[in-house]
Coordinates of C-alpha atoms in Angstrom, one line a residue:
Chain W
X1 CA 139.1 102.3 89.4
X2 CA 135.9 104.8 90.5
X3 CA 133.3 102.5 92.4
X4 CA 130.6 103.5 94.6
X5 CA 129.6 101.9 97.4
X6 CA 125.8 100.4 97.4
X7 CA 124.8 103.1 100.2
X8 CA 126.8 106.0 101.7
X9 CA 125.4 107.4 104.8
X10 CA 127.8 110.3 105.8
X11 CA 127.4 112.8 108.9
X12 CA 123.6 112.2 109.6
X13 CA 121.7 113.6 112.4
X14 CA 117.7 112.7 112.9
X15 CA 116.2 114.5 115.8
X16 CA 112.5 113.8 116.7
X17 CA 110.8 116.7 118.3
X18 CA 113.7 118.0 119.4
X19 CA 115.2 114.5 120.7
X20 CA 118.5 113.5 119.0
X21 CA 117.8 109.6 117.5
X22 CA 120.7 110.3 115.0
X23 CA 124.0 111.9 116.0
X24 CA 126.1 112.7 113.1
X25 CA 126.2 109.0 111.4
X26 CA 128.0 107.5 109.2
X27 CA 128.3 104.2 106.7
X28 CA 128.5 101.9 103.4
X29 CA 128.5 99.3 103.1
X30 CA 129.8 97.8 100.0
X31 CA 128.8 94.9 97.7
X32 CA 129.4 91.4 99.4
X33 CA 129.7 92.1 102.9
X34 CA 127.4 92.1 105.6
X35 CA 127.2 95.3 108.0
X36 CA 125.3 94.3 110.9
X37 CA 123.7 97.9 113.7
X38 CA 123.9 96.3 116.8
X39 CA 123.1 98.3 120.1
X40 CA 120.5 98.7 122.5
X41 CA 116.2 99.6 122.7
X42 CA 116.6 103.7 121.2
X43 CA 119.2 103.5 120.3
X44 CA 117.8 104.6 116.7
X45 CA 119.1 101.6 114.1
X46 CA 115.7 101.1 112.2
X47 CA 115.7 104.5 111.5
X48 CA 119.3 104.6 110.0
X49 CA 117.7 101.5 108.4
X50 CA 115.2 103.8 107.5
X51 CA 117.4 106.5 106.6
X52 CA 119.7 103.9 104.5
X53 CA 116.4 102.8 102.3
X54 CA 115.6 106.6 101.3
X55 CA 111.8 105.8 104.0
X56 CA 113.9 108.8 106.0
X57 CA 114.7 112.5 104.6
X58 CA 117.6 113.1 107.7
X59 CA 117.3 116.2 109.1
X60 CA 121.6 117.1 108.4
X61 CA 123.9 115.0 106.1
X62 CA 124.0 113.4 103.5
X63 CA 122.9 109.9 102.9
X64 CA 123.9 108.9 98.7
X65 CA 122.3 105.8 97.2
X66 CA 125.1 103.3 94.3
X67 CA 122.5 100.3 94.8
X68 CA 120.7 99.3 91.3
X69 CA 117.1 97.7 93.8
X70 CA 116.4 97.1 96.9
X71 CA 115.5 94.1 99.5
X72 CA 113.3 95.1 102.4
X73 CA 112.2 93.4 105.7
X74 CA 111.0 96.1 108.3
X75 CA 110.6 94.7 112.0
X76 CA 107.6 93.8 112.3
X77 CA 104.4 94.0 109.5
X78 CA 101.1 93.1 110.6
X79 CA 98.6 92.8 107.7
X80 CA 94.8 93.8 108.5
X81 CA 92.0 90.6 108.0
X82 CA 90.0 92.8 106.6
X83 CA 92.8 92.6 103.6
X84 CA 92.4 89.8 101.3
X85 CA 95.9 89.2 100.1
X86 CA 97.5 86.0 99.8
X87 CA 101.1 84.8 100.0
X88 CA 101.3 84.1 96.4
X89 CA 99.8 87.9 95.3
X90 CA 102.0 89.0 98.3
X91 CA 104.8 87.7 97.1
X92 CA 104.3 88.4 93.7
X93 CA 103.3 92.5 94.2
X94 CA 107.9 92.5 95.1
X95 CA 108.4 92.3 91.6
X96 CA 107.9 93.9 88.9
X97 CA 106.4 92.3 85.7
X98 CA 104.6 89.1 85.3
X99 CA 107.0 86.4 87.8
X100 CA 106.6 82.4 87.6
X101 CA 104.8 80.2 90.6
X102 CA 108.2 77.7 90.0
X103 CA 109.7 80.7 91.1
X104 CA 107.7 81.7 94.3
X105 CA 107.9 78.6 95.5
X106 CA 111.7 78.4 95.7
X107 CA 112.2 81.6 96.9
X108 CA 110.1 80.2 99.6
X109 CA 111.4 77.2 100.4
X110 CA 115.0 79.0 99.8
X111 CA 113.2 80.5 103.3
X112 CA 112.0 77.4 104.9
X113 CA 108.0 79.0 103.9
X114 CA 107.4 76.4 101.2
X115 CA 104.1 75.3 102.8
X116 CA 102.6 79.1 102.6
X117 CA 102.3 79.7 99.6
X118 CA 98.4 79.6 99.0
X119 CA 97.4 80.6 102.8
X120 CA 96.3 84.3 103.4
X121 CA 98.7 86.7 104.8
X122 CA 96.5 87.2 107.9
X123 CA 96.5 83.5 108.3
X124 CA 101.0 83.7 109.1
X125 CA 103.0 83.3 112.2
X126 CA 104.9 85.8 112.9
X127 CA 107.9 83.5 112.4
X128 CA 106.8 82.4 108.7
X129 CA 105.6 86.6 108.5
X130 CA 109.7 87.0 109.1
X131 CA 109.9 84.3 106.9
X132 CA 108.1 85.8 103.7
X133 CA 109.1 89.2 103.7
X134 CA 112.7 87.6 103.5
X135 CA 111.4 85.5 100.3
X136 CA 109.7 89.1 98.7
X137 CA 112.7 91.1 99.2
X138 CA 115.0 88.7 97.6
X139 CA 113.1 87.8 94.9
X140 CA 113.3 91.6 94.0
X141 CA 116.8 89.8 92.8
X142 CA 118.8 92.7 95.2
X143 CA 121.6 94.6 95.4
X144 CA 121.4 95.7 98.9
X145 CA 119.4 94.0 101.4
X146 CA 118.3 95.8 103.8
X147 CA 116.8 94.4 107.7
X148 CA 115.8 94.7 110.7
X149 CA 115.7 92.2 113.0
X150 CA 114.7 89.4 110.0
X151 CA 114.4 86.2 111.9
X152 CA 112.3 87.4 114.8
X153 CA 109.8 85.6 115.7
X154 CA 111.9 82.2 114.6
X155 CA 112.1 78.9 116.4
X156 CA 115.6 79.0 117.5
X157 CA 116.6 75.7 114.2
X158 CA 115.8 78.4 111.9
X159 CA 117.4 81.5 113.2
X160 CA 120.6 79.3 111.7
X161 CA 119.4 78.5 108.1
X162 CA 118.7 82.5 107.9
X163 CA 121.7 83.6 109.0
X164 CA 123.3 81.0 106.7
X165 CA 120.4 81.5 103.5
X166 CA 122.1 85.8 104.2
X167 CA 125.5 84.9 104.8
X168 CA 125.3 82.8 101.0
X169 CA 123.9 85.9 99.4
X170 CA 126.2 88.0 101.1
X171 CA 129.5 85.8 99.9
X172 CA 128.0 83.8 97.0
X173 CA 126.1 86.0 95.1
X174 CA 127.8 89.8 96.3
X175 CA 125.3 91.1 97.7
X176 CA 125.1 94.3 100.1
X177 CA 123.9 93.1 103.8
X178 CA 122.3 96.3 105.7
X179 CA 120.5 94.4 109.1
X180 CA 120.2 95.3 113.0
X181 CA 119.6 92.1 114.9
X182 CA 120.3 90.8 118.6
X183 CA 121.9 87.7 118.7
X184 CA 125.0 89.0 119.0
X185 CA 126.3 85.7 119.0
X186 CA 124.8 83.7 115.6
X187 CA 125.5 87.0 114.6
X188 CA 128.6 88.2 114.6
X189 CA 130.3 84.5 113.1
X190 CA 129.0 85.7 109.7
X191 CA 129.3 89.2 109.9
X192 CA 132.5 91.4 108.2
X193 CA 131.8 94.4 110.3
X194 CA 129.9 95.5 113.4
X195 CA 128.8 98.7 114.2
X196 CA 127.9 100.1 117.0
X197 CA 125.5 102.4 117.4
X198 CA 123.5 104.6 120.1
X199 CA 122.4 107.9 118.7
X200 CA 126.2 107.9 117.7
X201 CA 128.2 105.3 116.2
X202 CA 131.0 103.8 119.0
X203 CA 132.7 101.9 117.7
X204 CA 132.6 99.9 114.1
X205 CA 135.1 97.5 113.1
X206 CA 135.4 93.6 112.5
X207 CA 133.8 92.2 114.7
X208 CA 137.0 91.1 117.0
X209 CA 137.5 94.3 117.2
X210 CA 134.2 95.9 117.9
X211 CA 133.5 93.0 121.1
X212 CA 137.0 94.3 122.7
X213 CA 136.4 98.3 122.7
X214 CA 135.8 99.3 125.4
X215 CA 132.6 101.8 124.1
X216 CA 131.2 98.2 123.3
X217 CA 131.7 96.6 126.9
X218 CA 130.1 100.1 128.4
X219 CA 126.9 99.5 126.2
X220 CA 126.6 95.8 126.6
X221 CA 128.3 95.3 129.8
X222 CA 131.3 92.4 129.8
X223 CA 129.0 89.4 130.3
X224 CA 127.1 89.7 126.9
X225 CA 129.8 91.7 125.4
X226 CA 132.6 88.0 126.3
X227 CA 129.9 85.9 125.5
X228 CA 130.5 87.6 122.6
X229 CA 134.2 87.3 122.5
X230 CA 133.9 83.6 123.0
X231 CA 132.7 83.7 119.7
X232 CA 134.2 85.6 117.4
X233 CA 137.7 85.4 118.9
X234 CA 140.6 84.2 116.5
X235 CA 141.6 82.4 119.4
X236 CA 145.3 82.4 118.4
X237 CA 145.0 82.9 122.2
X238 CA 143.3 81.6 125.2
X239 CA 142.4 84.1 128.3
X240 CA 143.2 82.9 132.5
X241 CA 140.2 82.6 135.1
X242 CA 140.5 86.7 135.0
X243 CA 140.4 86.8 131.3
X244 CA 144.0 88.2 131.0
X245 CA 145.4 87.0 128.0
X246 CA 147.0 82.9 128.3
X247 CA 149.6 83.1 125.0
X248 CA 149.0 79.1 123.3
X249 CA 151.9 79.6 121.2
X250 CA 154.9 80.2 123.0
X251 CA 156.8 81.7 119.9
X252 CA 153.9 84.5 119.4
X253 CA 154.0 85.1 123.3
X254 CA 151.3 88.2 123.4
X255 CA 147.7 87.8 121.0
X256 CA 147.1 89.7 117.6
X257 CA 145.4 92.4 116.7
X258 CA 143.8 93.1 114.2
X259 CA 144.4 96.2 112.0
X260 CA 141.2 98.2 113.3
X261 CA 142.3 97.0 116.8
X262 CA 143.5 100.4 119.1
X263 CA 144.1 98.3 122.1
X264 CA 146.5 98.0 123.7
Chain Q
X1 CA 58.4 101.8 87.5
X2 CA 57.6 104.9 88.0
X3 CA 60.3 107.3 85.7
X4 CA 61.3 108.8 88.9
X5 CA 62.2 105.2 90.7
X6 CA 64.5 104.8 87.5
X7 CA 66.2 107.6 88.1
X8 CA 66.4 106.7 91.8
X9 CA 67.2 103.2 91.1
X10 CA 70.0 104.0 88.1
X11 CA 71.6 107.2 90.4
X12 CA 72.0 104.6 93.1
X13 CA 73.6 102.0 91.4
X14 CA 76.3 104.5 90.1
X15 CA 76.8 105.3 93.6
X16 CA 78.1 101.3 94.5
X17 CA 79.9 101.1 91.4
X18 CA 82.6 103.5 92.9
X19 CA 81.7 102.9 96.8
X20 CA 82.4 99.3 96.3
X21 CA 86.0 99.5 95.4
X22 CA 86.2 102.5 96.9
X23 CA 84.8 101.2 100.2
X24 CA 87.2 98.8 100.8
X25 CA 90.8 101.2 100.7
X26 CA 88.8 103.2 103.2
X27 CA 88.6 99.6 105.7
X28 CA 92.2 98.5 104.8
X29 CA 93.4 102.1 105.0
X30 CA 90.9 102.7 108.4
X31 CA 90.0 106.1 106.8
X32 CA 86.2 105.9 107.9
X33 CA 86.9 108.3 109.7
X34 CA 88.9 110.1 107.4
X35 CA 85.1 109.7 105.5
X36 CA 82.6 110.9 108.0
X37 CA 85.4 114.2 108.3
X38 CA 85.2 114.6 104.9
X39 CA 81.3 114.0 104.4
X40 CA 79.7 116.3 107.0
X41 CA 82.0 118.9 105.3
X42 CA 80.2 118.1 102.6
X43 CA 77.7 120.8 104.1
X44 CA 80.1 123.2 104.0
X45 CA 80.4 123.1 100.8
X46 CA 76.7 123.7 100.7
X47 CA 76.9 127.0 102.3
X48 CA 79.9 128.2 100.3
X49 CA 77.7 127.5 97.4
X50 CA 74.6 129.1 98.1
X51 CA 76.5 131.8 98.8
X52 CA 78.9 131.5 96.1
X53 CA 75.0 131.4 93.7
X54 CA 77.1 128.3 91.9
X55 CA 75.1 125.5 92.0
X56 CA 74.6 123.4 95.7
X57 CA 77.7 120.8 94.4
X58 CA 80.7 123.1 92.5
X59 CA 80.9 123.7 96.6
X60 CA 80.6 120.2 98.2
X61 CA 83.8 119.1 95.6
X62 CA 85.2 122.4 96.2
X63 CA 85.5 122.9 100.0
X64 CA 85.5 119.1 99.9
X65 CA 89.4 118.4 98.2
X66 CA 90.6 121.6 100.1
X67 CA 90.0 119.5 103.4
X68 CA 90.9 116.0 101.9
X69 CA 94.3 118.0 100.5
X70 CA 95.0 119.8 104.3
X71 CA 94.3 116.7 105.6
X72 CA 97.2 115.3 103.0
X73 CA 99.6 117.5 104.0
X74 CA 99.1 116.9 107.4
X75 CA 99.3 113.1 107.0
X76 CA 102.4 113.8 104.9
X77 CA 104.5 115.7 107.6
X78 CA 104.5 113.1 110.3
X79 CA 101.2 114.2 112.4
X80 CA 99.4 111.2 112.0
X81 CA 96.3 113.4 112.1
X82 CA 95.0 111.8 114.5
X83 CA 90.5 110.5 115.6
X84 CA 89.9 113.2 117.3
X85 CA 91.0 116.2 115.3
X86 CA 88.8 114.3 112.8
X87 CA 86.7 114.0 115.1
X88 CA 86.5 117.7 115.7
X89 CA 86.5 118.8 112.8
X90 CA 83.3 116.9 111.3
X91 CA 81.8 118.1 113.4
X92 CA 82.4 120.8 113.8
X93 CA 82.2 121.3 110.7
X94 CA 78.3 119.6 110.8
X95 CA 77.7 122.1 113.9
X96 CA 79.2 125.0 112.0
X97 CA 77.1 124.0 108.4
X98 CA 74.3 124.2 110.2
X99 CA 74.1 127.4 111.6
X100 CA 74.8 128.9 109.1
X101 CA 72.5 127.1 106.6
X102 CA 69.6 128.4 109.5
X103 CA 70.6 132.1 108.7
X104 CA 70.6 131.9 105.5
X105 CA 66.6 133.3 104.9
X106 CA 66.5 134.0 101.7
X107 CA 67.4 130.2 100.6
X108 CA 64.6 128.0 100.8
X109 CA 67.1 124.4 101.6
X110 CA 65.9 120.8 101.9
X111 CA 68.6 120.2 104.5
X112 CA 66.3 116.1 105.0
X113 CA 67.3 116.3 101.8
X114 CA 71.3 117.3 101.9
X115 CA 71.5 115.1 106.0
X116 CA 70.0 112.6 104.5
X117 CA 69.7 112.1 100.9
X118 CA 66.8 112.8 98.8
X119 CA 67.2 109.8 96.0
X120 CA 63.1 110.4 94.2
X121 CA 63.5 113.5 93.6
X122 CA 67.1 112.8 91.4
X123 CA 66.4 114.3 87.6
X124 CA 68.0 112.5 84.4
X125 CA 70.4 115.6 85.5
X126 CA 72.1 113.8 88.7
X127 CA 72.2 110.4 88.2
X128 CA 74.0 112.2 85.2
X129 CA 76.0 113.9 87.5
X130 CA 76.4 111.2 89.4
X131 CA 78.1 108.2 86.5
X132 CA 80.7 111.1 84.9
X133 CA 82.4 111.3 88.7
X134 CA 81.2 107.7 89.4
X135 CA 83.5 106.9 85.9
X136 CA 86.0 109.2 86.5
X137 CA 86.7 108.1 90.5
X138 CA 87.3 104.9 88.4
X139 CA 89.1 104.7 85.4
X140 CA 91.2 107.0 88.5
X141 CA 91.2 104.0 90.3
X142 CA 92.8 101.8 88.1
X143 CA 95.2 104.3 87.1
X144 CA 96.4 103.8 90.4
X145 CA 95.3 100.4 91.3
X146 CA 98.3 98.6 91.4
X147 CA 99.9 101.5 93.7
X148 CA 96.7 101.8 96.2
X149 CA 97.2 97.5 96.9
X150 CA 100.6 97.9 97.7
X151 CA 99.6 101.0 100.5
X152 CA 96.6 99.2 102.2
X153 CA 99.7 96.6 102.4
X154 CA 102.5 98.6 104.1
X155 CA 103.9 102.0 103.0
X156 CA 106.6 101.8 103.0
X157 CA 107.6 98.7 101.1
X158 CA 105.7 100.1 98.5
X159 CA 107.8 103.1 98.3
X160 CA 111.1 101.4 98.4
X161 CA 109.1 99.0 95.2
X162 CA 109.3 102.5 94.3
X163 CA 106.0 103.6 94.5
X164 CA 105.5 107.3 95.0
X165 CA 103.4 106.9 98.1
X166 CA 102.9 110.4 98.3
X167 CA 101.0 110.5 95.3
X168 CA 99.2 108.0 95.7
X169 CA 97.5 109.9 99.3
X170 CA 96.7 112.8 97.3
X171 CA 94.5 110.3 94.9
X172 CA 92.7 108.1 97.1
X173 CA 92.1 111.0 99.5
X174 CA 90.9 113.3 96.2
X175 CA 89.0 110.3 95.2
X176 CA 87.3 110.1 98.8
X177 CA 86.5 113.7 98.5
X178 CA 84.7 113.3 94.7
X179 CA 82.8 109.9 96.1
X180 CA 81.5 112.4 98.6
X181 CA 80.1 114.5 96.5
X182 CA 79.6 111.9 93.8
X183 CA 76.9 109.8 96.9
X184 CA 75.0 113.3 98.9
X185 CA 72.2 113.3 96.9
X186 CA 71.8 109.8 97.1
X187 CA 72.3 108.9 100.4
X188 CA 73.3 112.4 102.2
X189 CA 76.3 113.6 104.1
X190 CA 74.9 111.7 107.6
X191 CA 75.1 108.6 105.3
X192 CA 77.8 108.3 103.0
X193 CA 80.8 107.0 105.6
X194 CA 78.2 103.8 105.8
X195 CA 77.9 103.6 102.2
X196 CA 82.0 103.2 101.8
X197 CA 82.7 100.9 104.7
X198 CA 79.1 98.8 104.9
X199 CA 79.4 96.9 101.5
X200 CA 83.6 97.1 102.0
X201 CA 83.2 95.1 105.1
X202 CA 80.6 92.9 104.3
X203 CA 82.5 91.5 100.6
X204 CA 85.5 90.4 103.7
X205 CA 83.5 87.1 103.8
X206 CA 83.8 85.6 100.0
X207 CA 86.5 87.8 99.0
X208 CA 90.3 86.0 98.3
X209 CA 91.8 88.9 96.4
X210 CA 91.6 93.0 96.4
X211 CA 89.6 92.6 93.3
X212 CA 87.2 90.0 94.7
X213 CA 86.6 92.0 97.0
X214 CA 87.1 95.6 95.4
X215 CA 84.2 93.8 93.1
X216 CA 81.6 91.9 95.5
X217 CA 81.5 94.7 97.9
X218 CA 80.1 96.8 94.4
X219 CA 77.8 94.4 94.1
X220 CA 76.2 94.1 97.8
X221 CA 76.3 98.1 97.2
X222 CA 74.0 97.8 94.4
X223 CA 71.8 94.3 95.9
X224 CA 71.5 97.3 99.0
X225 CA 70.0 100.3 96.9
X226 CA 68.2 98.1 95.3
X227 CA 66.4 96.6 98.2
X228 CA 66.5 99.2 99.6
X229 CA 64.8 101.5 97.4
X230 CA 62.2 98.4 96.6
X231 CA 61.2 98.9 100.4
X232 CA 60.7 102.8 101.0
X233 CA 58.8 102.4 97.4
X234 CA 56.3 99.7 99.9
X235 CA 56.3 100.6 103.3
X236 CA 57.0 105.0 102.4
X237 CA 60.5 105.5 104.4
X238 CA 62.8 107.5 103.7
X239 CA 65.3 106.4 101.0
X240 CA 68.9 106.8 101.9
X241 CA 68.1 105.9 105.8
X242 CA 66.2 102.3 104.0
X243 CA 69.4 101.9 101.2
X244 CA 72.2 101.7 104.6
X245 CA 69.5 99.3 106.8
X246 CA 69.6 97.5 103.7
X247 CA 73.1 97.2 103.2
X248 CA 73.5 96.3 106.5
X249 CA 71.3 93.6 105.7
X250 CA 73.4 92.4 103.5
X251 CA 76.8 92.7 106.2
X252 CA 74.1 90.7 108.7
X253 CA 73.8 88.1 105.9
X254 CA 77.4 87.7 105.3
X255 CA 78.0 86.9 108.4
X256 CA 76.6 84.5 108.4
X257 CA 77.3 82.4 105.5
X258 CA 80.6 80.1 105.8
X259 CA 83.6 81.8 105.5
X260 CA 86.3 81.0 103.3
X261 CA 88.6 83.3 104.3
X262 CA 87.1 84.3 107.2

């Protein structure tokens, strides 16, 4: 059975003015899977997203697209006040052909922004804009959603709701999701694969695996990395005060390893 | 009404029809400096036209199109044509055009007419050319409207949604180049950008959609043409600047309106 992933990035390198931003990066997004990019500022996360949606041709490497329709949410979108544009129109623009009023309202309600349909886009707050952008991407009925910090500027309660919505899109509707996020703990719980990026892919795999990878620890430091691990551990073991493993089940003296887990 | 005033009115209204919608894109995409640069290089186009012995308008269209394509290419490889670069191009081209024109002794050039417009000397042929050019610009605008509006919102989103952004950019720059050629006779190279920017900015206050703004800008431009020509007729003032003064007055009035979507 041959199947094409929604997008496959192979050995991609990108340089801006001689400064290497991406170096031999591989990435694959399959239907129904959530792939989350983490990494420090300037690590090339947004650049990789732009390569993966075809906005930026790589200097080296290949990008193969299997997705039919892509929904894209940029990190930030500022619409000048001089451009008169209602939210309704902004949403309708994303869809080819006519789109019903109720369809637009439903999409906004899903992202918790049902009240802004008649507002001008320039009058939206940062958090409202992010919600509208997500609704707009969903209206395209994409099979691949690419989200660059989709909940930036959204209030705490809203963030959790939006991540639940994104998880449902992937696990219920089979949409492939590629996103950048800084909200390590919230995201990790619902992510199928974490890619830790710092120009090159430091490590990738299941959140639990990545959160214990030495390169990941080096990149984020033990404090951040540790707080993450608490949320993603399968907790078949406890930890002593010094962090060493305390077996919970006497039949399994050491904690379980995932399939991609290479540490001792 | 005297016939020359009628001709001026016809040409001016033709110009306003096209600078309305096109000017909206100029303000949405912050292309005012780009418009200035093109308008000022139009003077070089006149020189080229005179040197080649063709009608000046031919030289203007040729030079504007070439410069527009060069600028479009510069933007595509990611190195944005910065404000200062456009400023250098605009004023460099204007100065070079003036210097070259002054050396051409065998031709008598109505320099003031080219710089500030001589709408009252517009012939019926000119008026037909203005409407022909305006018609062409409007047809192209209509054909690319969806793509151009999507690009005005955000180029990345437009591209992901399947719009041909590279072609859209070239079309828009060519349209501005064409409108410069159309506008030159009416308001002159110094004031072309004013006809693009001011009616569009005045229209913002009464519009809630891009289309409303485009139409309102055409109406504002047309009002400015009528009021400006009337003023020029009554007070014996130069026609191009009078039209622009009327446009500015309209803009000030529009700011006093109660805002629908400020």
